Structure formats: C-alpha cells, structure tokens
Amino acid sequence: MKLTRLDVYKLVWSHPATWVARQLGVSSASLGKTCARAGVPTPPRGHWQRSKVARARPWAPLPEGNAELAMPWSRVPAIDEALARIDAAAAKGRPADGASQQGAQYGSID
C-alpha cells in the first residue's frame, strides 16, 4: 500500500526528515524534493531544535489538493506505527511532536 500525500505531511511535521527518509529508504534530499513537487510543506530549518525547547512553529497548513494522492513510497511497519501515534495524538487534541498545530486537525486538505 502506498503512502498518501496526507500521510507524508503528517510524518514530516511529526518527525525529522532524516528519520522519515531513513524509514522510507531514500535520502532526506529526495524526500524534500518529492514533498516540494507534491505540494507538501515541510518544517523550516531549525524546527526540531526549537521543538526541543517548546518553541516550535505551528504546522503549516496542507495546501489544497488531493490528500489521497499516492506518493512513490510503500508503507513499512515503522511508518505505520508512527502514523498510528500521530492519529492517536490528534484524536486527543494534541500534536504528536509537542508543537502546536495551526488550523484544523491537519490543516486544509480539501
């Protein structure tokens, strides 16, 4: 099963790109380029250092587009576990990474 655009959005805003890329078996540069082509916003430089001291920026909203667009990667167990944690935290009304989210549950996905 392929990851969707929404899945990748949730992953890159909840985990460092290097971790996500390693789980997917690609470089972080490849992950960044694919996110840019698909219109998936990524955290700015320094986001993860700021989140360690609870000054992280809110999640950028996911621009309009097909949230179910299939991305070029298949799901792996570590990614499925991470997505389950992210969804569980969102259901409780708090972000998985300790930073505040902006707008609706995952931004604008229409």
PDB file of C-alpha atoms in Angstrom:
ATOM      1  CA  MET A   1       0.000   0.000   0.000  1.00  0.00           C
ATOM      2  CA  LYS A   2       1.349   3.414  -0.955  1.00  0.00           C
ATOM      3  CA  LEU A   3       1.644   6.393   1.360  1.00  0.00           C
ATOM      4  CA  THR A   4      -0.702   9.266   0.621  1.00  0.00           C
ATOM      5  CA  ARG A   5       0.123  12.955   0.449  1.00  0.00           C
ATOM      6  CA  LEU A   6      -1.628  13.418   3.812  1.00  0.00           C
ATOM      7  CA  ASP A   7       0.440  10.596   5.371  1.00  0.00           C
ATOM      8  CA  VAL A   8       3.688  12.216   4.242  1.00  0.00           C
ATOM      9  CA  TYR A   9       2.505  15.600   5.519  1.00  0.00           C
ATOM     10  CA  LYS A  10       1.782  14.155   8.966  1.00  0.00           C
ATOM     11  CA  LEU A  11       5.143  12.353   9.021  1.00  0.00           C
ATOM     12  CA  VAL A  12       7.331  15.310   8.059  1.00  0.00           C
ATOM     13  CA  TRP A  13       5.661  17.557  10.644  1.00  0.00           C
ATOM     14  CA  SER A  14       5.920  14.938  13.422  1.00  0.00           C
ATOM     15  CA  HIS A  15       9.423  13.541  12.830  1.00  0.00           C
ATOM     16  CA  PRO A  16      12.715  14.895  11.488  1.00  0.00           C
ATOM     17  CA  ALA A  17      13.077  14.439   7.727  1.00  0.00           C
ATOM     18  CA  THR A  18      16.209  12.337   8.234  1.00  0.00           C
ATOM     19  CA  TRP A  19      14.213   9.783  10.270  1.00  0.00           C
ATOM     20  CA  VAL A  20      11.331   9.701   7.775  1.00  0.00           C
ATOM     21  CA  ALA A  21      13.742   9.358   4.833  1.00  0.00           C
ATOM     22  CA  ARG A  22      15.676   6.556   6.544  1.00  0.00           C
ATOM     23  CA  GLN A  23      12.447   4.611   7.159  1.00  0.00           C
ATOM     24  CA  LEU A  24      11.469   5.032   3.513  1.00  0.00           C
ATOM     25  CA  GLY A  25      14.919   4.068   2.235  1.00  0.00           C
ATOM     26  CA  VAL A  26      15.603   7.400   0.497  1.00  0.00           C
ATOM     27  CA  SER A  27      17.781  10.434   1.171  1.00  0.00           C
ATOM     28  CA  SER A  28      16.379  13.441   3.001  1.00  0.00           C
ATOM     29  CA  ALA A  29      17.087  15.493  -0.148  1.00  0.00           C
ATOM     30  CA  SER A  30      14.934  13.101  -2.194  1.00  0.00           C
ATOM     31  CA  LEU A  31      12.177  13.328   0.420  1.00  0.00           C
ATOM     32  CA  GLY A  32      12.331  17.130   0.324  1.00  0.00           C
ATOM     33  CA  LYS A  33      12.190  17.276  -3.474  1.00  0.00           C
ATOM     34  CA  THR A  34       9.260  14.873  -3.635  1.00  0.00           C
ATOM     35  CA  CYS A  35       7.402  16.877  -0.976  1.00  0.00           C
ATOM     36  CA  ALA A  36       8.012  20.078  -2.946  1.00  0.00           C
ATOM     37  CA  ARG A  37       6.701  18.520  -6.176  1.00  0.00           C
ATOM     38  CA  ALA A  38       3.585  17.200  -4.403  1.00  0.00           C
ATOM     39  CA  GLY A  39       2.920  20.494  -2.605  1.00  0.00           C
ATOM     40  CA  VAL A  40       3.606  19.103   0.870  1.00  0.00           C
ATOM     41  CA  PRO A  41       5.009  21.837   3.141  1.00  0.00           C
ATOM     42  CA  THR A  42       7.993  20.862   5.289  1.00  0.00           C
ATOM     43  CA  PRO A  43       9.225  22.402   8.552  1.00  0.00           C
ATOM     44  CA  PRO A  44      11.740  25.238   8.214  1.00  0.00           C
ATOM     45  CA  ARG A  45      15.369  24.870   9.221  1.00  0.00           C
ATOM     46  CA  GLY A  46      15.755  24.788  12.996  1.00  0.00           C
ATOM     47  CA  HIS A  47      12.222  23.472  13.623  1.00  0.00           C
ATOM     48  CA  TRP A  48      13.391  20.382  15.513  1.00  0.00           C
ATOM     49  CA  GLN A  49      15.889  22.327  17.631  1.00  0.00           C
ATOM     50  CA  ARG A  50      13.118  24.762  18.564  1.00  0.00           C
ATOM     51  CA  SER A  51      10.731  21.922  19.374  1.00  0.00           C
ATOM     52  CA  LYS A  52      13.225  20.613  21.943  1.00  0.00           C
ATOM     53  CA  VAL A  53      12.710  23.819  23.910  1.00  0.00           C
ATOM     54  CA  ALA A  54       8.960  24.060  23.146  1.00  0.00           C
ATOM     55  CA  ARG A  55       9.270  27.000  20.750  1.00  0.00           C
ATOM     56  CA  ALA A  56       8.436  25.157  17.561  1.00  0.00           C
ATOM     57  CA  ARG A  57       6.362  26.853  14.915  1.00  0.00           C
ATOM     58  CA  PRO A  58       2.828  25.591  14.247  1.00  0.00           C
ATOM     59  CA  TRP A  59       2.263  23.141  11.423  1.00  0.00           C
ATOM     60  CA  ALA A  60       1.937  24.839   8.054  1.00  0.00           C
ATOM     61  CA  PRO A  61      -1.456  24.028   6.533  1.00  0.00           C
ATOM     62  CA  LEU A  62      -1.517  21.425   3.788  1.00  0.00           C
ATOM     63  CA  PRO A  63      -2.397  23.316   0.587  1.00  0.00           C
ATOM     64  CA  GLU A  64      -5.499  22.330  -1.283  1.00  0.00           C
ATOM     65  CA  GLY A  65      -5.120  19.329  -3.497  1.00  0.00           C
ATOM     66  CA  ASN A  66      -5.704  15.622  -3.478  1.00  0.00           C
ATOM     67  CA  ALA A  67      -4.840  14.484   0.065  1.00  0.00           C
ATOM     68  CA  GLU A  68      -5.159  10.866  -1.086  1.00  0.00           C
ATOM     69  CA  LEU A  69      -2.609  11.312  -3.896  1.00  0.00           C
ATOM     70  CA  ALA A  70      -0.342   8.254  -3.846  1.00  0.00           C
ATOM     71  CA  MET A  71       3.295   9.069  -3.107  1.00  0.00           C
ATOM     72  CA  PRO A  72       6.142   6.972  -4.539  1.00  0.00           C
ATOM     73  CA  TRP A  73       6.789   5.048  -1.300  1.00  0.00           C
ATOM     74  CA  SER A  74       5.233   1.955   0.202  1.00  0.00           C
ATOM     75  CA  ARG A  75       4.246   1.662   3.840  1.00  0.00           C
ATOM     76  CA  VAL A  76       6.661  -0.049   6.231  1.00  0.00           C
ATOM     77  CA  PRO A  77       5.969  -1.104   9.845  1.00  0.00           C
ATOM     78  CA  ALA A  78       7.847   1.823  11.451  1.00  0.00           C
ATOM     79  CA  ILE A  79       5.890   4.304   9.329  1.00  0.00           C
ATOM     80  CA  ASP A  80       2.570   2.610  10.149  1.00  0.00           C
ATOM     81  CA  GLU A  81       3.408   2.805  13.882  1.00  0.00           C
ATOM     82  CA  ALA A  82       4.365   6.478  13.608  1.00  0.00           C
ATOM     83  CA  LEU A  83       1.147   7.314  11.740  1.00  0.00           C
ATOM     84  CA  ALA A  84      -0.897   5.466  14.367  1.00  0.00           C
ATOM     85  CA  ARG A  85       0.769   7.538  17.143  1.00  0.00           C
ATOM     86  CA  ILE A  86       0.168  10.775  15.213  1.00  0.00           C
ATOM     87  CA  ASP A  87      -3.514   9.943  14.648  1.00  0.00           C
ATOM     88  CA  ALA A  88      -3.979   8.923  18.297  1.00  0.00           C
ATOM     89  CA  ALA A  89      -2.447  12.211  19.496  1.00  0.00           C
ATOM     90  CA  ALA A  90      -4.609  14.205  17.063  1.00  0.00           C
ATOM     91  CA  ALA A  91      -7.720  12.381  18.304  1.00  0.00           C
ATOM     92  CA  LYS A  92      -6.841  13.555  21.825  1.00  0.00           C
ATOM     93  CA  GLY A  93      -6.459  17.096  20.528  1.00  0.00           C
ATOM     94  CA  ARG A  94      -2.703  17.397  20.837  1.00  0.00           C
ATOM     95  CA  PRO A  95       0.081  17.210  18.263  1.00  0.00           C
ATOM     96  CA  ALA A  96       2.392  14.210  18.272  1.00  0.00           C
ATOM     97  CA  ASP A  97       5.571  16.309  18.293  1.00  0.00           C
ATOM     98  CA  GLY A  98       4.721  18.649  21.185  1.00  0.00           C
ATOM     99  CA  ALA A  99       4.350  21.671  18.891  1.00  0.00           C
ATOM    100  CA  SER A 100       1.064  23.408  18.282  1.00  0.00           C
ATOM    101  CA  GLN A 101      -0.856  22.724  15.095  1.00  0.00           C
ATOM    102  CA  GLN A 102      -2.374  25.509  13.065  1.00  0.00           C
ATOM    103  CA  GLY A 103      -5.947  25.490  11.830  1.00  0.00           C
ATOM    104  CA  ALA A 104      -7.951  22.299  11.568  1.00  0.00           C
ATOM    105  CA  GLN A 105      -6.742  18.857  12.560  1.00  0.00           C
ATOM    106  CA  TYR A 106      -4.155  18.624   9.763  1.00  0.00           C
ATOM    107  CA  GLY A 107      -4.568  21.993   8.055  1.00  0.00           C
ATOM    108  CA  SER A 108      -6.533  22.482   4.876  1.00  0.00           C
ATOM    109  CA  ILE A 109      -6.710  19.240   2.886  1.00  0.00           C
ATOM    110  CA  ASP A 110      -9.605  19.919   0.549  1.00  0.00           C
TER     111      ASP A 110
END
